[in-house]
Coordinates of C-alpha atoms and ligand atoms in Angstrom, one line a residue:
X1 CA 4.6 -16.1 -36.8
X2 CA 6.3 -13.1 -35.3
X3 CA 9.4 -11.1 -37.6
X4 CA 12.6 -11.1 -35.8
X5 CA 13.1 -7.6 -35.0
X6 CA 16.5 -5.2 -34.8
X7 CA 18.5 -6.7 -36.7
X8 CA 21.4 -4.5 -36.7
X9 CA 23.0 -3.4 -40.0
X10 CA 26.5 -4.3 -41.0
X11 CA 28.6 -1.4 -41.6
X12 CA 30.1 -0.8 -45.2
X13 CA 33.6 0.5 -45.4
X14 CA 34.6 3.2 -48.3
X15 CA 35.7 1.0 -50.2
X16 CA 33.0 -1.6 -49.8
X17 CA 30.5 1.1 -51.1
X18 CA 33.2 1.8 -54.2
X19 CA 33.1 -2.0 -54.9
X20 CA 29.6 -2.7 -54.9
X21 CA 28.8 0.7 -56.7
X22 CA 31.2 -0.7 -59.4
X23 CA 29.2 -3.9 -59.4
X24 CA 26.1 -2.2 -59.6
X25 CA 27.1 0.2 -63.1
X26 CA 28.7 -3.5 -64.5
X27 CA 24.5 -4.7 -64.2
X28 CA 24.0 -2.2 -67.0
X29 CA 22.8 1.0 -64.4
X30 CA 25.3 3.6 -65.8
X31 CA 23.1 3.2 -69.2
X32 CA 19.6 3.6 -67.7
X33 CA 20.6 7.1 -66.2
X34 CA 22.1 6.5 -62.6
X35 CA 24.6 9.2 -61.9
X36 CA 27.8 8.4 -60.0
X37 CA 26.0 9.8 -56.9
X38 CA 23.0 7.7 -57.5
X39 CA 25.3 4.4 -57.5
X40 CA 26.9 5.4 -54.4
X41 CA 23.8 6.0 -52.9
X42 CA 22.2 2.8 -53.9
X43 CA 25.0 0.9 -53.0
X44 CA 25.3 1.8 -49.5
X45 CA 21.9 0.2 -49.4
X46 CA 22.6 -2.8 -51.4
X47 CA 25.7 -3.5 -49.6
X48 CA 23.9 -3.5 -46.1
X49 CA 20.4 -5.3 -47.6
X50 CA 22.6 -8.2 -49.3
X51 CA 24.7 -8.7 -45.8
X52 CA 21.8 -8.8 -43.4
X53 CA 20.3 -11.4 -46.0
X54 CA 22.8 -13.2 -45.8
X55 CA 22.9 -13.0 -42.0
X56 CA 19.2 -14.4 -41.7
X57 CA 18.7 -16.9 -44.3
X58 CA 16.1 -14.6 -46.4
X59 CA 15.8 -15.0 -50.2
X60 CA 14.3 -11.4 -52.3
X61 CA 12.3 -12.3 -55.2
X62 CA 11.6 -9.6 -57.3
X63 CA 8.7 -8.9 -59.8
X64 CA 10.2 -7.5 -63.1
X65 CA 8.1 -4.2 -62.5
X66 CA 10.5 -3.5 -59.3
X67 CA 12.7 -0.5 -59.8
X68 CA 16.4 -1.5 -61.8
X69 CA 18.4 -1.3 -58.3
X70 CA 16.3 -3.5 -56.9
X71 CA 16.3 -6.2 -59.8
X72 CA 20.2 -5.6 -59.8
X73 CA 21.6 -4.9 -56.8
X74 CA 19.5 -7.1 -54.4
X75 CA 17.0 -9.5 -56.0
X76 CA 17.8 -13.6 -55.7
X77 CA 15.1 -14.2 -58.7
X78 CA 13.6 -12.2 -61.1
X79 CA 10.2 -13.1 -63.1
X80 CA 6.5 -12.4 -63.3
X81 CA 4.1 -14.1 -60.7
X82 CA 3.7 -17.4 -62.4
X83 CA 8.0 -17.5 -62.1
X84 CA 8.2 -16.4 -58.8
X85 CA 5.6 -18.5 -56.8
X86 CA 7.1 -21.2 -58.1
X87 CA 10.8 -20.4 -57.4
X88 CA 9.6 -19.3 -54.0
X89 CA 8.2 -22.8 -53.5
X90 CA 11.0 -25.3 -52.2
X91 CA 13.5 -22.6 -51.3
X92 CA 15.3 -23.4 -48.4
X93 CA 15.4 -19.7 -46.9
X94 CA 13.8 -19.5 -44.2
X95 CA 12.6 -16.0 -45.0
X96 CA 10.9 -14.0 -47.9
X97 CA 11.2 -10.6 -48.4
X98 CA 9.0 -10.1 -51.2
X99 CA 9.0 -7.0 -53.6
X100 CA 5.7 -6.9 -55.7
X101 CA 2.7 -6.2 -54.5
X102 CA 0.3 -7.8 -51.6
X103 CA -1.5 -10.2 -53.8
X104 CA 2.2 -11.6 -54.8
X105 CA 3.4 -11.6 -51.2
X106 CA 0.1 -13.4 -50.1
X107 CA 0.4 -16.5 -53.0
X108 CA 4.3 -16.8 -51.6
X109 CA 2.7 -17.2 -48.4
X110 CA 0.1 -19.5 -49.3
X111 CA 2.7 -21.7 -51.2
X112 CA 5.3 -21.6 -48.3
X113 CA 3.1 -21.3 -44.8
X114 CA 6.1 -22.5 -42.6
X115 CA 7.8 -19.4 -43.6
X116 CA 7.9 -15.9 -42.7
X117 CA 6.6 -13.5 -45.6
X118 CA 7.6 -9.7 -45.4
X119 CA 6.4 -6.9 -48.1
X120 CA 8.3 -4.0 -47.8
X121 CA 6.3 -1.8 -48.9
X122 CA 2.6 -3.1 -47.4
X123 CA 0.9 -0.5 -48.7
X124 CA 1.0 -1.8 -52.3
X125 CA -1.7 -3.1 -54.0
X126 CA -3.1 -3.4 -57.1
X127 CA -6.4 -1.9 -58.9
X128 CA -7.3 -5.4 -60.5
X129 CA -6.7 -7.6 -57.1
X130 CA -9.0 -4.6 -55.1
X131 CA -11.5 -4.9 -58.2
X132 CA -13.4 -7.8 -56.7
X133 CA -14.0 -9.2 -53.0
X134 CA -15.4 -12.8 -51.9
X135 CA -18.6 -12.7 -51.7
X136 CA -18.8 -11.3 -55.9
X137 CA -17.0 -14.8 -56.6
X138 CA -19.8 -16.3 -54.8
X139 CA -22.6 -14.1 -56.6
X140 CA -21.5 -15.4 -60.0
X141 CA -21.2 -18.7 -59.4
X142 CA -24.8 -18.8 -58.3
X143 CA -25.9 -17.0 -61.6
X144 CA -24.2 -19.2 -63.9
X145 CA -24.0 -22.4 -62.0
X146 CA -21.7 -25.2 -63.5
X147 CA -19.3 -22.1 -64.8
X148 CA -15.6 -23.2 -63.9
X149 CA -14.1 -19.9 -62.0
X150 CA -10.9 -19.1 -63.5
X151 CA -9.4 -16.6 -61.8
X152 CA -6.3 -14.1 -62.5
X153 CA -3.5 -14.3 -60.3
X154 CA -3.8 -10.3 -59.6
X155 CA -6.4 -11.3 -56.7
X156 CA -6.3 -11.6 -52.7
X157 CA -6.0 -14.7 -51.5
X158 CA -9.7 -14.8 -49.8
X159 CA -11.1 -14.4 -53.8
X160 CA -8.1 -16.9 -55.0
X161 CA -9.8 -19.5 -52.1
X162 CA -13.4 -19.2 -54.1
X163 CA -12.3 -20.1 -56.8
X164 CA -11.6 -23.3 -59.6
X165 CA -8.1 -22.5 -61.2
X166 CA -6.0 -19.7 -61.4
X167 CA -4.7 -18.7 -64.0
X168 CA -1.4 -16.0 -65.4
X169 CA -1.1 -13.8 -68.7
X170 CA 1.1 -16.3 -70.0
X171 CA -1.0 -19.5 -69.2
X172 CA -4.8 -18.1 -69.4
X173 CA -5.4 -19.2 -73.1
X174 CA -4.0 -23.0 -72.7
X175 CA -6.1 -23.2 -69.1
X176 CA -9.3 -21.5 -70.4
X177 CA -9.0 -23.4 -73.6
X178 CA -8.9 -26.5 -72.0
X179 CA -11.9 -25.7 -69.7
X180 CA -13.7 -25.0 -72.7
X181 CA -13.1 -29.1 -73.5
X182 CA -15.5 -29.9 -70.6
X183 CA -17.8 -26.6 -70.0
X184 CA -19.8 -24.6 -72.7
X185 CA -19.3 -21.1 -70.0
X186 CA -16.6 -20.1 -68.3
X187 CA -16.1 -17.2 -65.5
X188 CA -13.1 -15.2 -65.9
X189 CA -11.8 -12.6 -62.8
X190 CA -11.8 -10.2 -62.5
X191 CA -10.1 -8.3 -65.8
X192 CA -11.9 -7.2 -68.0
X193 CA -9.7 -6.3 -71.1
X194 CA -7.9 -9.8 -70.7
X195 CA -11.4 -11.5 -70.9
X196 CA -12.5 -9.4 -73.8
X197 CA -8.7 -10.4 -75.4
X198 CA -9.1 -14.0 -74.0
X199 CA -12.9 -14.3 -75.7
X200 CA -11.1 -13.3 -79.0
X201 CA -8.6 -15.6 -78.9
X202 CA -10.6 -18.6 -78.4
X203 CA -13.4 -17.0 -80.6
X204 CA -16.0 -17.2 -77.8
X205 CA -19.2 -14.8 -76.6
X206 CA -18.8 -12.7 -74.1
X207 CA -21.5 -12.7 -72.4
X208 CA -23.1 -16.4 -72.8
X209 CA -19.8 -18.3 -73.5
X210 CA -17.0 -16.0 -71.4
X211 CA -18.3 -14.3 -68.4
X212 CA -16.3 -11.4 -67.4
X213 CA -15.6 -9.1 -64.4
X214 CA -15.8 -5.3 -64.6
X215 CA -12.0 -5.1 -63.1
X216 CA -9.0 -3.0 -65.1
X217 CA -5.1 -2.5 -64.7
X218 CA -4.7 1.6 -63.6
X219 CA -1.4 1.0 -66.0
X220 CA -2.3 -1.1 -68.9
X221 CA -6.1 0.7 -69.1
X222 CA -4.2 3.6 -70.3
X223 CA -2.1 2.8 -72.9
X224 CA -3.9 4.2 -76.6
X225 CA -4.0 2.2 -79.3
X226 CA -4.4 5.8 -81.8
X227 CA -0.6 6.1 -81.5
X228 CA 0.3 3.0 -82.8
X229 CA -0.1 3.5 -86.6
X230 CA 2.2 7.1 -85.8
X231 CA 5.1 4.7 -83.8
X232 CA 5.0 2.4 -87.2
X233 CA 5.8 5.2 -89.5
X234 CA 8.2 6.8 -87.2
X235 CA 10.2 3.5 -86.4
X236 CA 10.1 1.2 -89.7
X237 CA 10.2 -2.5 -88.9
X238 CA 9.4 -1.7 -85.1
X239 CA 8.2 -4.7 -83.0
X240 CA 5.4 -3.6 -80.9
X241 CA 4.5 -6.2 -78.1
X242 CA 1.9 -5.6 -75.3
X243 CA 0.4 -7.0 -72.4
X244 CA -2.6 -8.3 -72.5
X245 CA -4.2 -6.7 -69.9
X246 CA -4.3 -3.5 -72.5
X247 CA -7.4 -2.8 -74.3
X248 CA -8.4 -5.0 -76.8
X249 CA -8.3 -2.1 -79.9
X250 CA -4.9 -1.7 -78.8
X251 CA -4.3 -5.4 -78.9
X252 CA -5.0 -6.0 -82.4
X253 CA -2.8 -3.9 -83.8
X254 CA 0.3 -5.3 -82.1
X255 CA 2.6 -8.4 -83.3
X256 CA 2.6 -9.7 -79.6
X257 CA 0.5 -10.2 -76.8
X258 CA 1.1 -12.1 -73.6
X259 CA 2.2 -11.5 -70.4
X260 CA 5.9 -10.0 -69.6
X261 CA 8.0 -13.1 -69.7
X262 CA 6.4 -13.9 -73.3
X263 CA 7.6 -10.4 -73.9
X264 CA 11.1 -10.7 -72.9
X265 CA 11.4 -14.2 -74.9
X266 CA 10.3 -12.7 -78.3
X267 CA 12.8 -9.6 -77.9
X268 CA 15.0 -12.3 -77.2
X269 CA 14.8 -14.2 -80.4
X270 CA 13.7 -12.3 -82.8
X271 CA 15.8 -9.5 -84.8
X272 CA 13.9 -6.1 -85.4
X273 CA 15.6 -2.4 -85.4
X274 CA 13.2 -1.1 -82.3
X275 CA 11.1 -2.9 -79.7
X276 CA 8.3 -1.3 -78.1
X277 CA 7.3 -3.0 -74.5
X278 CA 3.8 -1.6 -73.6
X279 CA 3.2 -1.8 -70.1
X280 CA 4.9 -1.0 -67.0
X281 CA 8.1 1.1 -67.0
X282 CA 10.2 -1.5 -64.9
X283 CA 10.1 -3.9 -68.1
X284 CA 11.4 -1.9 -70.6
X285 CA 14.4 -0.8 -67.9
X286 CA 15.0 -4.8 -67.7
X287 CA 15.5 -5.3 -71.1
X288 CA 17.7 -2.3 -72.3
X289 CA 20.2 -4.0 -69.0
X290 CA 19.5 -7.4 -70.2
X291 CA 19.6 -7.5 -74.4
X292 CA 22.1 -3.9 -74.7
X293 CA 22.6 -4.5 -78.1
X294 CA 18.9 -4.1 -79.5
X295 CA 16.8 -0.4 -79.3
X296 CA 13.8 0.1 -77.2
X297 CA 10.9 3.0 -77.9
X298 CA 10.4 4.1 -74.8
X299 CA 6.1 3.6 -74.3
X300 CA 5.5 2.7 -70.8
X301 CA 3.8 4.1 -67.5
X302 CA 4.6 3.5 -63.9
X303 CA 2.6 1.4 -61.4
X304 CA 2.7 3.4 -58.1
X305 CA 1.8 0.4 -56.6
X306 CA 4.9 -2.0 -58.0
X307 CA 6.8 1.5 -57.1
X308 CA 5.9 1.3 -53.6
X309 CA 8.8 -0.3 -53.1
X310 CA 12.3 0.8 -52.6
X311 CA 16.0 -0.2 -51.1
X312 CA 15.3 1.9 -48.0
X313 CA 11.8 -0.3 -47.4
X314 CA 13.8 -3.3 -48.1
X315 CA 16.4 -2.5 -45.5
X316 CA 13.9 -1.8 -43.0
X317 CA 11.7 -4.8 -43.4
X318 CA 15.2 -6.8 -42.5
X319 CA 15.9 -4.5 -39.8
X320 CA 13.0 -3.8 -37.9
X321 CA 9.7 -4.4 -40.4
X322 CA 6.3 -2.5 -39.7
X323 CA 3.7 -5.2 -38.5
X324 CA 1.7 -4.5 -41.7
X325 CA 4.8 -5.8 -43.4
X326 CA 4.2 -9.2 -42.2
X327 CA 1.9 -11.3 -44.7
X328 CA -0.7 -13.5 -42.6
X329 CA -3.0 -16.1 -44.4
X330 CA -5.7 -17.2 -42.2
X331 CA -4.9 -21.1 -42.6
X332 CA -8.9 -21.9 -43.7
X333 CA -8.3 -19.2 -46.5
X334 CA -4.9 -20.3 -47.2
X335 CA -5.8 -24.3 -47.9
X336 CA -8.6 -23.4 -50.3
X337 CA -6.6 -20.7 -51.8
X338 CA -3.6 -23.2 -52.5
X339 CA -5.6 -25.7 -54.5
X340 CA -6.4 -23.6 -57.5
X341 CA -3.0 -22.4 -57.6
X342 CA -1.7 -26.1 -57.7
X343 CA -4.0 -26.6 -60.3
X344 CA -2.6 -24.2 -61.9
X345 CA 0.6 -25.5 -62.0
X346 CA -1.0 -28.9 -62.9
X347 CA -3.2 -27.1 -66.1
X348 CA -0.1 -25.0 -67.4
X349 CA 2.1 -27.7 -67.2
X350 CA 0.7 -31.0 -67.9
X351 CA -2.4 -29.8 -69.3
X352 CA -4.7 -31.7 -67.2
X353 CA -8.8 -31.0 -67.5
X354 CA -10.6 -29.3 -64.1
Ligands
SF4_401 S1 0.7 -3.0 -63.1 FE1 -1.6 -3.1 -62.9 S2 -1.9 -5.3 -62.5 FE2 0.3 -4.9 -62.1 S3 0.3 -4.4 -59.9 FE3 0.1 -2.4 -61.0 S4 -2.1 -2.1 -61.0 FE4 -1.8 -4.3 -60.5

């Protein structure tokens, strides 16, 4: 399917741009930095963005790694890829403007084929999804035959298509664990760290029980788990949650692990002086708009990749998108690639065996 091209921008007044600048420091900007100029800037943008969605029935979903005027000034939904593919799914827009990165863009497409798919920014990628192609899938399922493939949803949709289930941060120890019912090995793709975590969790070998891929996050590799005893005597009673695609050293020394909406709950409902949110930057900036009254540490690095994308790519992909923008599924990838996301859904929410 082709993108309808030139679309042409509505024109914001003065006072339009006042207005939604006002609305955009109300969503808790003002406090994460944004300068008067900044807002203006931004609104222009989000003004335009939010008209010409309007104009051709397009719905923005945005990961919670996007920047804060994205999440804020133009998103529809906000969550992490588990949320997202399924809001996406039985939306009645007819087009998606997705800002994440490709792998996220490609399960929207899977899940919604009739519709037109656009990433912004196509350029972005991600370290763990470009950690493992195809025909590696194919490799370990002939040296541990049996092995169920359960597979991260950080991966293209051709690896997603070879394999048994996929699985999220948030929902990888209830699926593995109940793979484990049926099958004495497991294969896990392709990140490494999250196996190694996942293995300790449900107390299993790597190695002859949990087979793991060689794959890492460029953002969650990094974090060091040295510093953490140093943040606990500078910040009594701090509450230091990470995701578990950090290293498992770093891991153990936390009181959470999970993926970013497990995050966001526990800050939610818990009571501590300080929260520290390891992982990527765009979290930590959602939380300080969302929960104002509770302190953050800042510890966080950026993903260039979940960075690619900004207001002026968003524009343009309504506008007049680049053809790399447009997310295309070759339909005998797509079908395989949509039954282990179902199961998925199936497996995280009703529990059922592969
Ligand atoms: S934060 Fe890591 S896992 Fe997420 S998109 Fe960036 S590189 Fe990929």
């Amino acid at each position: 399917m082709t993108s309808k091209t030139l679309s042409k921008s509505p024109k914001p007044t003065e006072k339009d741009i006042e207005l939604e600048a006002e609305r955009l420091f109300s969503k808790g900007l003002g406090d994460l930095g944004y300068s008067e100029d900044d807002l203006l800037r931004c609104a222009e943008l989000t003004w335009k963005i939010n008209a010409l969605k309007r104009e051709r029935n397009a719905v923005i979903p945005a990961h919670v790694y996007q920047r804060a005027e994205i999440l804020h000034g133009v998103a529809d939904f906000i969550g992490d890829s588990y949320k997202l593919a399924r809001l996406c799914q039985g939306n009645s827009a007819e087009l998606i403007i997705f800002c994440g990165v490709r792998f996220m863009a490609e399960t929207a497409k899977i899940l919604n084929p009739e519709k037109e798919v656009l990433l912004p920014a196509p350029e972005a990628g991600c370290s763990l999804s470009e950690s493992i192609a195809p025909e590696d899938v194919r490799r370990l399922r002939a040296e541990h035959p049996g092995a169920p493939v359960s597979t991260y949803i950080n991966t293209s949709a051709a690896v997603k298509a070879e394999s048994d289930v996929i699985v999220t941060s948030a929902n990888a120890p209830k699926i593995l664990s109940k793979l484990f019912e049926t099958h004495k090995k497991v294969i896990f793709l392709p990140d490494e760290m999250m196996g190694k975590n996942l293995a300790k969790a449900l107390d299993k070998k790597i190695g002859s029980e949990l087979i793991v891929w060689k794959g890492s996050c460029i953002v969650h590799e990094n974090f060091d788990a040295s510093s953490i005893e140093y943040y606990r005597k500078i910040y009594p009673g701090v509450k230091i949650l990470a995701h578990s695609e950090c290293s498992p050293s770093l891991v153990s020394l936390v009181d959470l692990v999970g993926g970013t909406g497990d995050m966001m709950r526990y800050v939610e409902k818990t009571k501590a002086p300080h929260y520290m949110l390891i992982t990527e930057c765009g979290l930590g900036d959602l939380a300080r708009t969302k929960f104002p009254e509770k302190t953050f540490v800042p510890m966080c690095r950026l993903c260039p990749h979940m960075r690619a994308t900004d207001l002026k790519a968003i524009l343009r992909a309504l506008e007049n998108p680049r053809p790399s923008s447009v997310i295309e599924v070759p339909s005998e990838i797509a079908e395989c690639a949509k039954r282990p996301i179902e199961k998925m859904f199936e497996m995280a929410e009703d529990g059922a065996a592969l």
